[in-house]
Short mmCIF file of C-alpha atoms in Angstrom, two decimals:
data_model
loop_
_atom_site.label_atom_id
_atom_site.label_comp_id
_atom_site.label_asym_id
_atom_site.label_seq_id
_atom_site.Cartn_x
_atom_site.Cartn_y
_atom_site.Cartn_z
CA UNK A 1 50.58 71.81 60.22
CA UNK A 2 47.19 69.16 59.44
CA UNK A 3 47.51 66.21 59.52
CA UNK A 4 47.40 65.68 55.55
CA UNK A 5 50.31 68.00 55.30
CA UNK A 6 52.25 66.48 58.28
CA UNK A 7 51.40 63.02 56.69
CA UNK A 8 52.86 64.67 53.22
CA UNK A 9 56.19 66.03 54.49
CA UNK A 10 56.45 62.62 56.87
CA UNK A 11 56.05 60.20 54.17
CA UNK A 12 58.32 62.46 51.01
CA UNK A 13 61.18 63.91 53.64
CA UNK A 14 63.16 67.22 53.04
CA UNK A 15 65.83 65.26 51.01
CA UNK A 16 68.77 64.54 52.23
CA UNK A 17 70.44 67.74 51.46
CA UNK A 18 68.36 69.42 53.72
CA UNK A 19 68.45 67.42 56.40
CA UNK A 20 72.60 67.13 56.24
CA UNK A 21 71.86 71.14 56.73
CA UNK A 22 69.60 70.58 59.85
CA UNK A 23 66.44 72.17 58.20
CA UNK A 24 63.30 71.24 60.14
CA UNK A 25 59.84 72.04 59.22
CA UNK A 26 57.88 74.12 61.90
CA UNK A 27 54.55 74.95 60.06
CA UNK A 28 53.72 73.26 56.81
CA UNK A 29 50.01 74.33 54.45
CA UNK A 30 49.42 75.64 51.09
CA UNK A 31 48.72 79.06 52.64
CA UNK A 32 52.16 79.49 54.68
CA UNK A 33 55.15 76.87 55.40
CA UNK A 34 57.44 77.89 58.24
CA UNK A 35 61.12 76.15 58.49
CA UNK A 36 64.40 76.71 60.63
CA UNK A 37 67.86 76.05 60.11
CA UNK A 38 70.84 76.17 62.16
CA UNK A 39 73.91 78.94 61.21
CA UNK A 40 76.36 76.55 62.96
CA UNK A 41 77.66 73.66 60.42
CA UNK A 42 76.00 75.96 57.29
CA UNK A 43 78.66 79.35 57.28
CA UNK A 44 81.28 80.65 55.06
CA UNK A 45 85.09 80.58 56.22
CA UNK A 46 84.25 84.17 57.49
CA UNK A 47 81.79 82.39 59.80
CA UNK A 48 78.95 84.03 58.03
CA UNK A 49 75.91 82.35 57.06
CA UNK A 50 76.79 80.62 53.42
CA UNK A 51 74.38 82.45 51.01
CA UNK A 52 73.60 79.19 49.32
CA UNK A 53 72.55 78.16 52.52
CA UNK A 54 69.71 80.74 52.51
CA UNK A 55 68.84 79.22 48.97
CA UNK A 56 68.51 75.82 50.36
CA UNK A 57 66.49 76.71 52.89
CA UNK A 58 64.44 79.00 50.32
CA UNK A 59 64.23 75.82 47.59
CA UNK A 60 63.26 73.29 50.04
CA UNK A 61 60.19 75.46 51.59
CA UNK A 62 59.28 76.57 48.22
CA UNK A 63 59.42 73.03 46.12
CA UNK A 64 57.43 71.39 49.10
CA UNK A 65 54.67 74.00 49.24
CA UNK A 66 54.51 73.56 45.63
CA UNK A 67 54.22 70.19 45.36
CA UNK A 68 51.39 69.99 48.26
CA UNK A 69 49.67 72.46 46.33
CA UNK A 70 49.99 70.06 42.75
CA UNK A 71 48.66 67.40 45.05
CA UNK A 72 48.30 63.66 44.10
CA UNK A 73 49.97 62.39 40.39
CA UNK A 74 51.91 65.62 39.98
CA UNK A 75 55.05 67.20 40.36
CA UNK A 76 56.57 70.36 40.75
CA UNK A 77 59.73 71.52 39.86
CA UNK A 78 61.33 74.70 40.25
CA UNK A 79 62.40 76.54 37.28
CA UNK A 80 63.72 79.73 38.44
CA UNK A 81 64.59 81.24 41.57
CA UNK A 82 66.59 84.32 43.13
CA UNK A 83 67.92 85.83 46.37
CA UNK A 84 68.42 88.78 47.45
CA UNK A 85 70.98 88.74 50.98
CA UNK A 86 70.56 91.66 53.04
CA UNK A 87 72.40 90.76 56.25
CA UNK A 88 74.42 88.48 57.56
CA UNK A 89 73.56 85.82 60.25
CA UNK A 90 76.20 84.55 62.08
CA UNK A 91 74.45 82.75 65.34
CA UNK A 92 71.64 80.49 66.48
CA UNK A 93 68.99 79.69 63.87
CA UNK A 94 67.41 81.56 60.58
CA UNK A 95 64.16 81.11 60.02
CA UNK A 96 62.30 80.72 56.78
CA UNK A 97 58.58 81.91 56.34
CA UNK A 98 56.95 80.91 52.63
CA UNK A 99 53.87 82.30 51.28
CA UNK A 100 52.68 81.92 47.86
CA UNK A 101 52.87 84.92 45.37
CA UNK A 102 50.77 82.80 42.91
CA UNK A 103 49.16 79.62 42.52
CA UNK A 104 48.05 78.80 39.13
CA UNK A 105 47.08 75.45 37.37
CA UNK A 106 51.03 75.13 35.61
CA UNK A 107 53.17 77.43 37.70
CA UNK A 108 53.66 78.45 41.42
CA UNK A 109 55.70 81.38 42.68
CA UNK A 110 56.46 81.36 46.29
CA UNK A 111 58.55 84.03 48.57
CA UNK A 112 60.42 83.09 51.04
CA UNK A 113 61.56 85.62 53.68
CA UNK A 114 64.78 84.53 56.12
CA UNK A 115 64.86 86.49 59.38
CA UNK A 116 67.34 85.71 62.37
CA UNK A 117 66.77 84.75 65.91
CA UNK A 118 66.45 88.78 66.39
CA UNK A 119 63.55 88.64 63.51
CA UNK A 120 66.12 90.77 61.20
CA UNK A 121 65.36 89.95 57.66
CA UNK A 122 68.38 88.40 56.17
CA UNK A 123 67.56 87.18 52.57
CA UNK A 124 64.97 87.13 50.08
CA UNK A 125 64.23 84.18 48.12
CA UNK A 126 61.19 83.77 45.23
CA UNK A 127 61.22 80.50 43.25
CA UNK A 128 58.69 79.54 40.54
CA UNK A 129 57.86 75.70 40.21
CA UNK A 130 56.50 74.13 37.04
CA UNK A 131 53.69 71.98 38.15
CA UNK A 132 53.39 68.38 35.37
CA UNK A 133 51.55 65.35 35.47
CA UNK A 134 53.20 62.37 36.03
#
């Protein structure tokens, strides 16, 4: 994390939902952002990580990364998100790695690959954000 990116995350925060879910930023830059989230406390009745929890992790990373890219005086807002879940996490943590697919003047698209503690991909999330002037 660069000092500027770290200050950005600390100033802005991750939002109340992400904080309730235990999401922690590990690395944060325009080129790559990483966060992790515990499985415990974020499961569905079958004790599997809830599909919506994967999406919250992905949207948190993708939106924060888009807003860092947008810069001061601009705001990135999500306009589309999708997820494909390919494996179930049942314990430990999942880790999301967010990388840009497209960084334009008014649109960004990021892919977030979410893996379990064994490095197996559990979900792939793609988010597109619209960048607006404030």
